[in-house]
Amino acid sequence: MVKYGYLTIDISSPFPTTQYGHLSQVEKLSTYHERLFARVFYLRNESCAILHLSIDVLSVDNDLWQEIKTRVKEVLNEDDLEVITSSTHTHYANNINDPSYRRYFVQTILEGLSALTFHEYDELEAGYQTVKFDKVGRSRISGYESGNEYLTLLQLYHKEETLLNIIIHNCHPTILNANVPYFSSEYPGYVLKALKERFPHEDFTFMLGASGDISSRFTRKGQDYDSLTELGDHLIERIIALKEEKISRQALGLSYTSRVLPYEHTFAPIDLSHIRSDLTPREMETIEFGKIMRAELDKNHHSLDCRIIDEAHVGKLTLGKFNLIFYPNEMFSAYLDHINLDDSMIVSCSNGYGPYILPVSFPYITYEMFIDTLTDQTKASIINLLKTI
């Protein structure tokens, strides 16, 4: 017997807040291009119970994740429930670090869960496909290409009925200009809304893949909403094509395991003497932002705005034969080289939040380098964990 539930909760703030995702976002706003949501799916079988929230915010820090976990279990009265949070990482949502919005957000999630209804099935099946896809984004670093741009569609079925579509894509939701005067769920929200209109009887959710180095910087024609919809339409078209393909299915086989990986940090100075001359003006601008962020880290390693986490809470959810590896940090896509893409995918910004993780001995001076303080030994431990979890 499998118990399944799905719910969307509107988390748009009823009062003005700033956006959260760019240093220039300092004005409080009340205008929404589209509403912001938390998308909840729940699964329970005889051996495992999980509730996953895909949330339209930049990030859910570790303290907030722990609070949500504790209180969701209390509200649903399920002590054995595994609660997983993943942010869609839109840079244009309400500021989760605003104390008033933070309180409103938690209360709205808890109140919204009262509307979660469940359906019981004798058996569910899972099917999945992972394909190369770089129509929305690719490397945003001049001179560096990992070639690891992917789209995964993981589906749950009851007989011939598709219940849930889980979309995993590794591209930063930063098509829009940093200073747009409205809140937006960015391309993930646009894609999910369009797919729901096309398939009204199916449920949809989104998870961000290993996208630390992937964005639309070199694929977009502009940074307005028309550019967002153009790139979003490419993704919608590919997802629909995947849905139309016949794929193998397996019994659901739900299971969840977790590991905690301690982190070691270094704050050695960054050698700026070899910044390349072929960088774009935007890349040079973000390096200046990086210097500001690094100075903040040096002053306060545990500030909310640039958190340095001491450990990673890593989870592996198995649906059928497919593994979702939930990782808090914004991993560079090169870390996909250390998993089996035939049966696994990394989901970043999950189970708390940690900043960028570059590959070991990364040779390029980039914005992300200023935020990555992990030692090479820690990165070696990360690679080993990805291979063995």
GROMACS .gro file of C-alpha atoms in nm:
model
  389
    1MET     CA    1   0.000   0.000   0.000
    2VAL     CA    2   0.129   0.348  -0.096
    3LYS     CA    3  -0.014   0.673   0.037
    4TYR     CA    4   0.027   0.979  -0.188
    5GLY     CA    5  -0.057   1.346  -0.144
    6TYR     CA    6   0.018   1.669  -0.328
    7LEU     CA    7  -0.049   2.034  -0.245
    8THR     CA    8   0.051   2.385  -0.348
    9ILE     CA    9   0.073   2.659  -0.085
   10ASP     CA   10   0.086   3.027  -0.181
   11ILE     CA   11   0.378   3.179   0.013
   12SER     CA   12   0.366   3.528  -0.142
   13SER     CA   13   0.407   3.790   0.129
   14PRO     CA   14   0.097   4.002   0.209
   15PHE     CA   15   0.325   4.290   0.310
   16PRO     CA   16   0.619   4.454   0.129
   17THR     CA   17   0.961   4.290   0.147
   18THR     CA   18   1.282   4.318  -0.047
   19GLN     CA   19   1.378   4.055  -0.300
   20TYR     CA   20   1.669   3.829  -0.212
   21GLY     CA   21   1.929   3.717  -0.461
   22HIS     CA   22   2.129   4.022  -0.575
   23LEU     CA   23   2.315   4.285  -0.372
   24SER     CA   24   2.131   4.565  -0.552
   25GLN     CA   25   1.785   4.448  -0.433
   26VAL     CA   26   1.731   4.694  -0.149
   27GLU     CA   27   1.385   4.835  -0.227
   28LYS     CA   28   1.075   4.684  -0.067
   29LEU     CA   29   0.820   4.567  -0.324
   30SER     CA   30   0.459   4.449  -0.329
   31THR     CA   31   0.414   4.361  -0.697
   32TYR     CA   32   0.411   3.997  -0.815
   33HIS     CA   33   0.455   3.897  -1.177
   34GLU     CA   34   0.326   3.559  -1.064
   35ARG     CA   35   0.256   3.418  -0.721
   36LEU     CA   36   0.519   3.226  -0.526
   37PHE     CA   37   0.449   2.874  -0.401
   38ALA     CA   38   0.568   2.582  -0.196
   39ARG     CA   39   0.485   2.258  -0.377
   40VAL     CA   40   0.442   1.962  -0.146
   41PHE     CA   41   0.439   1.594  -0.228
   42TYR     CA   42   0.401   1.316   0.027
   43LEU     CA   43   0.470   0.945  -0.006
   44ARG     CA   44   0.442   0.666   0.249
   45ASN     CA   45   0.476   0.292   0.218
   46GLU     CA   46   0.531   0.018   0.477
   47SER     CA   47   0.896   0.113   0.530
   48CYS     CA   48   0.937   0.486   0.459
   49ALA     CA   49   0.752   0.819   0.469
   50ILE     CA   50   0.872   1.141   0.305
   51LEU     CA   51   0.739   1.491   0.252
   52HIS     CA   52   0.919   1.713   0.005
   53LEU     CA   53   0.872   2.089  -0.026
   54SER     CA   54   0.990   2.265  -0.341
   55ILE     CA   55   0.987   2.631  -0.239
   56ASP     CA   56   1.000   2.950  -0.444
   57VAL     CA   57   1.270   3.123  -0.240
   58LEU     CA   58   1.642   3.175  -0.292
   59SER     CA   59   1.731   2.934  -0.013
   60VAL     CA   60   1.617   2.769   0.307
   61ASP     CA   61   1.902   2.787   0.559
   62ASN     CA   62   1.979   2.503   0.796
   63ASP     CA   63   1.806   2.660   1.098
   64LEU     CA   64   1.488   2.714   0.901
   65TRP     CA   65   1.500   2.361   0.758
   66GLN     CA   66   1.533   2.217   1.108
   67GLU     CA   67   1.239   2.428   1.230
   68ILE     CA   68   1.022   2.323   0.936
   69LYS     CA   69   1.111   1.956   0.989
   70THR     CA   70   1.018   1.964   1.356
   71ARG     CA   71   0.694   2.155   1.316
   72VAL     CA   72   0.570   1.965   1.008
   73LYS     CA   73   0.610   1.638   1.198
   74GLU     CA   74   0.411   1.788   1.484
   75VAL     CA   75   0.132   1.919   1.261
   76LEU     CA   76   0.096   1.588   1.076
   77ASN     CA   77   0.161   1.385   1.392
   78GLU     CA   78   0.414   1.165   1.213
   79ASP     CA   79   0.739   1.124   1.405
   80ASP     CA   80   0.893   0.896   1.142
   81LEU     CA   81   0.837   1.142   0.855
   82GLU     CA   82   1.143   1.251   0.655
   83VAL     CA   83   1.098   1.620   0.567
   84ILE     CA   84   1.306   1.746   0.273
   85THR     CA   85   1.319   2.109   0.161
   86SER     CA   86   1.453   2.225  -0.176
   87SER     CA   87   1.450   2.583  -0.296
   88THR     CA   88   1.389   2.661  -0.662
   89HIS     CA   89   1.656   2.928  -0.601
   90THR     CA   90   1.474   3.210  -0.772
   91HIS     CA   91   1.661   3.536  -0.715
   92TYR     CA   92   1.337   3.737  -0.724
   93ALA     CA   93   1.134   3.597  -0.432
   94ASN     CA   94   1.056   3.742  -0.090
   95ASN     CA   95   1.352   3.783   0.142
   96ILE     CA   96   1.346   3.476   0.367
   97ASN     CA   97   1.581   3.656   0.608
   98ASP     CA   98   1.327   3.930   0.676
   99PRO     CA   99   1.208   3.828   1.027
  100SER     CA  100   0.847   3.920   0.958
  101TYR     CA  101   0.834   3.727   0.634
  102ARG     CA  102   1.022   3.435   0.787
  103ARG     CA  103   0.753   3.401   1.056
  104TYR     CA  104   0.477   3.441   0.799
  105PHE     CA  105   0.638   3.182   0.572
  106VAL     CA  106   0.659   2.914   0.842
  107GLN     CA  107   0.305   2.975   0.965
  108THR     CA  108   0.169   2.970   0.608
  109ILE     CA  109   0.338   2.636   0.538
  110LEU     CA  110   0.200   2.482   0.857
  111GLU     CA  111  -0.152   2.616   0.804
  112GLY     CA  112  -0.145   2.513   0.438
  113LEU     CA  113  -0.063   2.153   0.527
  114SER     CA  114  -0.407   2.121   0.684
  115ALA     CA  115  -0.542   2.100   0.327
  116LEU     CA  116  -0.313   1.809   0.233
  117THR     CA  117  -0.528   1.512   0.132
  118PHE     CA  118  -0.412   1.159   0.067
  119HIS     CA  119  -0.492   0.882  -0.179
  120GLU     CA  120  -0.407   0.519  -0.119
  121TYR     CA  121  -0.293   0.285  -0.394
  122ASP     CA  122  -0.209  -0.084  -0.394
  123GLU     CA  123   0.100  -0.005  -0.596
  124LEU     CA  124   0.271   0.284  -0.773
  125GLU     CA  125   0.539   0.276  -1.040
  126ALA     CA  126   0.825   0.513  -1.123
  127GLY     CA  127   0.994   0.593  -1.454
  128TYR     CA  128   1.272   0.836  -1.536
  129GLN     CA  129   1.471   0.988  -1.818
  130THR     CA  130   1.783   1.207  -1.810
  131VAL     CA  131   1.890   1.390  -2.125
  132LYS     CA  132   2.147   1.652  -2.220
  133PHE     CA  133   1.978   1.991  -2.240
  134ASP     CA  134   2.150   2.330  -2.277
  135LYS     CA  135   1.877   2.544  -2.434
  136VAL     CA  136   1.815   2.740  -2.111
  137GLY     CA  137   2.165   2.759  -1.972
  138ARG     CA  138   2.525   2.648  -1.995
  139SER     CA  139   2.851   2.757  -1.831
  140ARG     CA  140   2.844   3.121  -1.729
  141ILE     CA  141   3.225   3.133  -1.699
  142SER     CA  142   3.415   3.246  -2.009
  143GLY     CA  143   3.659   2.980  -2.123
  144TYR     CA  144   3.514   2.703  -1.906
  145GLU     CA  145   3.268   2.437  -2.017
  146SER     CA  146   3.181   2.131  -1.810
  147GLY     CA  147   2.936   1.996  -2.067
  148ASN     CA  148   2.712   1.882  -1.781
  149GLU     CA  149   2.377   2.047  -1.858
  150TYR     CA  150   2.095   1.800  -1.792
  151LEU     CA  151   1.722   1.765  -1.768
  152THR     CA  152   1.568   1.479  -1.571
  153LEU     CA  153   1.200   1.389  -1.576
  154LEU     CA  154   1.102   1.151  -1.297
  155GLN     CA  155   0.738   1.037  -1.305
  156LEU     CA  156   0.514   0.843  -1.068
  157TYR     CA  157   0.228   0.640  -1.214
  158HIS     CA  158  -0.078   0.455  -1.100
  159LYS     CA  159  -0.155   0.212  -1.381
  160GLU     CA  160  -0.185   0.436  -1.690
  161GLU     CA  161  -0.236   0.756  -1.491
  162THR     CA  162   0.057   0.992  -1.434
  163LEU     CA  163   0.034   1.125  -1.080
  164LEU     CA  164   0.351   1.330  -1.032
  165ASN     CA  165   0.613   1.484  -1.261
  166ILE     CA  166   0.941   1.577  -1.089
  167ILE     CA  167   1.154   1.804  -1.307
  168ILE     CA  168   1.524   1.837  -1.221
  169HIS     CA  169   1.721   2.094  -1.423
  170ASN     CA  170   2.059   2.252  -1.349
  171CYS     CA  171   2.048   2.617  -1.449
  172HIS     CA  172   2.037   2.922  -1.221
  173PRO     CA  173   1.697   3.100  -1.236
  174THR     CA  174   1.857   3.435  -1.321
  175ILE     CA  175   1.727   3.512  -1.668
  176LEU     CA  176   1.568   3.834  -1.542
  177ASN     CA  177   1.760   4.152  -1.472
  178ALA     CA  178   1.865   4.195  -1.110
  179ASN     CA  179   1.652   4.508  -1.072
  180VAL     CA  180   1.313   4.400  -1.204
  181PRO     CA  181   1.048   4.579  -0.992
  182TYR     CA  182   0.843   4.271  -0.909
  183PHE     CA  183   0.864   3.930  -0.749
  184SER     CA  184   0.891   3.627  -0.975
  185SER     CA  185   0.931   3.251  -0.951
  186GLU     CA  186   1.147   3.287  -1.266
  187TYR     CA  187   1.166   3.016  -1.532
  188PRO     CA  188   1.080   2.724  -1.295
  189GLY     CA  189   0.748   2.884  -1.203
  190TYR     CA  190   0.670   2.974  -1.562
  191VAL     CA  191   0.741   2.619  -1.679
  192LEU     CA  192   0.537   2.456  -1.402
  193LYS     CA  193   0.239   2.682  -1.462
  194ALA     CA  194   0.240   2.612  -1.836
  195LEU     CA  195   0.269   2.236  -1.787
  196LYS     CA  196  -0.016   2.233  -1.534
  197GLU     CA  197  -0.236   2.416  -1.784
  198ARG     CA  198  -0.143   2.158  -2.049
  199PHE     CA  199  -0.188   1.858  -1.815
  200PRO     CA  200  -0.444   1.972  -1.555
  201HIS     CA  201  -0.493   1.630  -1.394
  202GLU     CA  202  -0.123   1.576  -1.320
  203ASP     CA  203   0.097   1.718  -1.042
  204PHE     CA  204   0.426   1.896  -1.107
  205THR     CA  205   0.725   2.002  -0.900
  206PHE     CA  206   1.073   2.139  -0.971
  207MET     CA  207   1.418   2.071  -0.825
  208LEU     CA  208   1.737   2.260  -0.906
  209GLY     CA  209   2.030   2.044  -1.013
  210ALA     CA  210   2.406   2.103  -0.975
  211SER     CA  211   2.408   2.451  -1.128
  212GLY     CA  212   2.682   2.647  -0.952
  213ASP     CA  213   2.846   2.729  -1.286
  214ILE     CA  214   2.537   2.713  -1.510
  215SER     CA  215   2.315   3.008  -1.600
  216SER     CA  216   2.150   3.175  -1.898
  217ARG     CA  217   2.429   3.434  -1.932
  218PHE     CA  218   2.527   3.314  -2.280
  219THR     CA  219   2.193   3.171  -2.396
  220ARG     CA  220   1.947   3.453  -2.329
  221LYS     CA  221   1.879   3.734  -2.576
  222GLY     CA  222   1.783   3.977  -2.302
  223GLN     CA  223   1.688   3.997  -1.936
  224ASP     CA  224   1.319   4.081  -1.959
  225TYR     CA  225   1.017   3.857  -1.918
  226ASP     CA  226   0.995   3.784  -2.291
  227SER     CA  227   1.345   3.636  -2.273
  228LEU     CA  228   1.238   3.426  -1.976
  229THR     CA  229   0.936   3.286  -2.159
  230GLU     CA  230   1.143   3.215  -2.471
  231LEU     CA  231   1.391   3.001  -2.279
  232GLY     CA  232   1.116   2.851  -2.063
  233ASP     CA  233   0.929   2.743  -2.376
  234HIS     CA  234   1.235   2.545  -2.489
  235LEU     CA  235   1.227   2.355  -2.163
  236ILE     CA  236   0.851   2.299  -2.181
  237GLU     CA  237   0.883   2.161  -2.533
  238ARG     CA  238   1.152   1.915  -2.425
  239ILE     CA  239   0.959   1.800  -2.119
  240ILE     CA  240   0.647   1.735  -2.327
  241ALA     CA  241   0.855   1.535  -2.573
  242LEU     CA  242   0.991   1.324  -2.285
  243LYS     CA  243   0.641   1.269  -2.151
  244GLU     CA  244   0.534   1.132  -2.488
  245GLU     CA  245   0.812   0.873  -2.498
  246LYS     CA  246   0.756   0.517  -2.379
  247ILE     CA  247   0.990   0.449  -2.088
  248SER     CA  248   1.043   0.152  -1.861
  249ARG     CA  249   0.878   0.156  -1.520
  250GLN     CA  250   0.959  -0.006  -1.189
  251ALA     CA  251   0.765  -0.064  -0.868
  252LEU     CA  252   0.804   0.243  -0.649
  253GLY     CA  253   1.037   0.088  -0.390
  254LEU     CA  254   1.045   0.401  -0.173
  255SER     CA  255   1.346   0.445   0.059
  256TYR     CA  256   1.545   0.728   0.218
  257THR     CA  257   1.893   0.736   0.369
  258SER     CA  258   2.096   1.028   0.505
  259ARG     CA  259   2.453   1.117   0.596
  260VAL     CA  260   2.617   1.411   0.770
  261LEU     CA  261   2.950   1.526   0.626
  262PRO     CA  262   3.170   1.756   0.841
  263TYR     CA  263   3.327   2.052   0.661
  264GLU     CA  264   3.669   2.207   0.698
  265HIS     CA  265   3.719   2.566   0.576
  266THR     CA  266   4.010   2.778   0.470
  267PHE     CA  267   4.015   3.157   0.438
  268ALA     CA  268   4.343   3.187   0.254
  269PRO     CA  269   4.370   3.502   0.038
  270ILE     CA  270   4.271   3.463  -0.327
  271ASP     CA  271   4.543   3.544  -0.578
  272LEU     CA  272   4.392   3.802  -0.815
  273SER     CA  273   4.700   3.842  -1.032
  274HIS     CA  274   4.577   3.608  -1.306
  275ILE     CA  275   4.230   3.739  -1.389
  276ARG     CA  276   4.182   3.668  -1.758
  277SER     CA  277   4.148   3.949  -2.008
  278ASP     CA  278   3.860   3.784  -2.199
  279LEU     CA  279   3.598   3.820  -1.925
  280THR     CA  280   3.271   3.996  -2.003
  281PRO     CA  281   3.181   4.321  -1.823
  282ARG     CA  282   2.920   4.127  -1.625
  283GLU     CA  283   3.179   3.874  -1.510
  284MET     CA  284   3.410   4.156  -1.398
  285GLU     CA  285   3.119   4.314  -1.214
  286THR     CA  286   3.037   3.990  -1.031
  287ILE     CA  287   3.403   3.949  -0.930
  288GLU     CA  288   3.377   4.288  -0.759
  289PHE     CA  289   3.062   4.159  -0.583
  290GLY     CA  290   3.262   3.851  -0.488
  291LYS     CA  291   3.525   4.064  -0.318
  292ILE     CA  292   3.251   4.229  -0.111
  293MET     CA  293   3.102   3.895  -0.015
  294ARG     CA  294   3.445   3.754   0.080
  295ALA     CA  295   3.508   4.053   0.303
  296GLU     CA  296   3.175   3.983   0.475
  297LEU     CA  297   3.270   3.620   0.523
  298ASP     CA  298   3.606   3.716   0.671
  299LYS     CA  299   3.430   3.945   0.922
  300ASN     CA  300   3.146   3.711   1.016
  301HIS     CA  301   3.162   3.350   0.903
  302HIS     CA  302   2.809   3.276   1.022
  303SER     CA  303   2.604   3.571   0.905
  304LEU     CA  304   2.264   3.489   0.758
  305ASP     CA  305   2.348   3.659   0.430
  306CYS     CA  306   2.660   3.454   0.359
  307ARG     CA  307   2.644   3.145   0.574
  308ILE     CA  308   2.942   2.916   0.613
  309ILE     CA  309   2.805   2.580   0.719
  310ASP     CA  310   3.004   2.338   0.930
  311GLU     CA  311   2.845   2.023   0.792
  312ALA     CA  312   2.630   1.903   0.505
  313HIS     CA  313   2.312   1.706   0.561
  314VAL     CA  314   2.293   1.483   0.255
  315GLY     CA  315   1.991   1.267   0.175
  316LYS     CA  316   1.923   1.002  -0.086
  317LEU     CA  317   1.564   0.937  -0.187
  318THR     CA  318   1.510   0.629  -0.402
  319LEU     CA  319   1.198   0.616  -0.618
  320GLY     CA  320   1.187   0.293  -0.815
  321LYS     CA  321   1.548   0.255  -0.930
  322PHE     CA  322   1.623   0.629  -0.940
  323ASN     CA  323   1.812   0.818  -0.670
  324LEU     CA  324   1.769   1.184  -0.586
  325ILE     CA  325   2.075   1.304  -0.394
  326PHE     CA  326   1.977   1.610  -0.189
  327TYR     CA  327   2.273   1.838  -0.118
  328PRO     CA  328   2.268   2.181   0.053
  329ASN     CA  329   2.538   2.357  -0.148
  330GLU     CA  330   2.534   2.513  -0.493
  331MET     CA  331   2.757   2.252  -0.653
  332PHE     CA  332   2.938   2.310  -0.978
  333SER     CA  333   2.809   2.079  -1.248
  334ALA     CA  334   3.147   1.900  -1.263
  335TYR     CA  335   3.037   1.706  -0.954
  336LEU     CA  336   2.792   1.520  -1.178
  337ASP     CA  337   3.097   1.335  -1.308
  338HIS     CA  338   3.107   1.150  -0.976
  339ILE     CA  339   2.758   0.996  -0.985
  340ASN     CA  340   2.596   0.744  -1.217
  341LEU     CA  341   2.367   0.956  -1.434
  342ASP     CA  342   2.185   0.644  -1.549
  343ASP     CA  343   2.017   0.615  -1.211
  344SER     CA  344   2.096   0.927  -1.003
  345MET     CA  345   2.081   1.307  -1.002
  346ILE     CA  346   2.201   1.575  -0.759
  347VAL     CA  347   1.950   1.827  -0.623
  348SER     CA  348   2.121   2.142  -0.494
  349CYS     CA  349   1.997   2.392  -0.233
  350SER     CA  350   1.830   2.111  -0.033
  351ASN     CA  351   1.825   2.016   0.335
  352GLY     CA  352   1.950   2.357   0.441
  353TYR     CA  353   2.170   2.581   0.231
  354GLY     CA  354   2.543   2.617   0.169
  355PRO     CA  355   2.726   2.832  -0.088
  356TYR     CA  356   2.919   2.732  -0.399
  357ILE     CA  357   3.146   2.430  -0.423
  358LEU     CA  358   3.396   2.461  -0.708
  359PRO     CA  359   3.594   2.165  -0.842
  360VAL     CA  360   3.927   2.091  -0.676
  361SER     CA  361   4.204   2.327  -0.799
  362PHE     CA  362   3.967   2.526  -1.018
  363PRO     CA  363   4.194   2.759  -1.224
  364TYR     CA  364   3.954   3.045  -1.308
  365ILE     CA  365   3.896   3.361  -1.104
  366THR     CA  366   3.517   3.386  -1.073
  367TYR     CA  367   3.257   3.532  -0.839
  368GLU     CA  368   3.184   3.185  -0.705
  369MET     CA  369   3.547   3.135  -0.596
  370PHE     CA  370   3.515   3.408  -0.331
  371ILE     CA  371   3.228   3.222  -0.161
  372ASP     CA  372   3.379   2.872  -0.171
  373THR     CA  373   3.593   2.822   0.142
  374LEU     CA  374   3.604   2.441   0.154
  375THR     CA  375   3.940   2.268   0.176
  376ASP     CA  376   4.053   2.027  -0.094
  377GLN     CA  377   4.034   1.747   0.161
  378THR     CA  378   3.668   1.827   0.225
  379LYS     CA  379   3.600   1.826  -0.149
  380ALA     CA  380   3.762   1.484  -0.174
  381SER     CA  381   3.526   1.366   0.100
  382ILE     CA  382   3.231   1.510  -0.092
  383ILE     CA  383   3.331   1.317  -0.404
  384ASN     CA  384   3.365   0.997  -0.203
  385LEU     CA  385   3.022   1.052  -0.046
  386LEU     CA  386   2.860   1.108  -0.386
  387LYS     CA  387   3.007   0.780  -0.504
  388THR     CA  388   2.904   0.577  -0.202
  389ILE     CA  389   2.582   0.716  -0.055
   0.00000   0.00000   0.00000
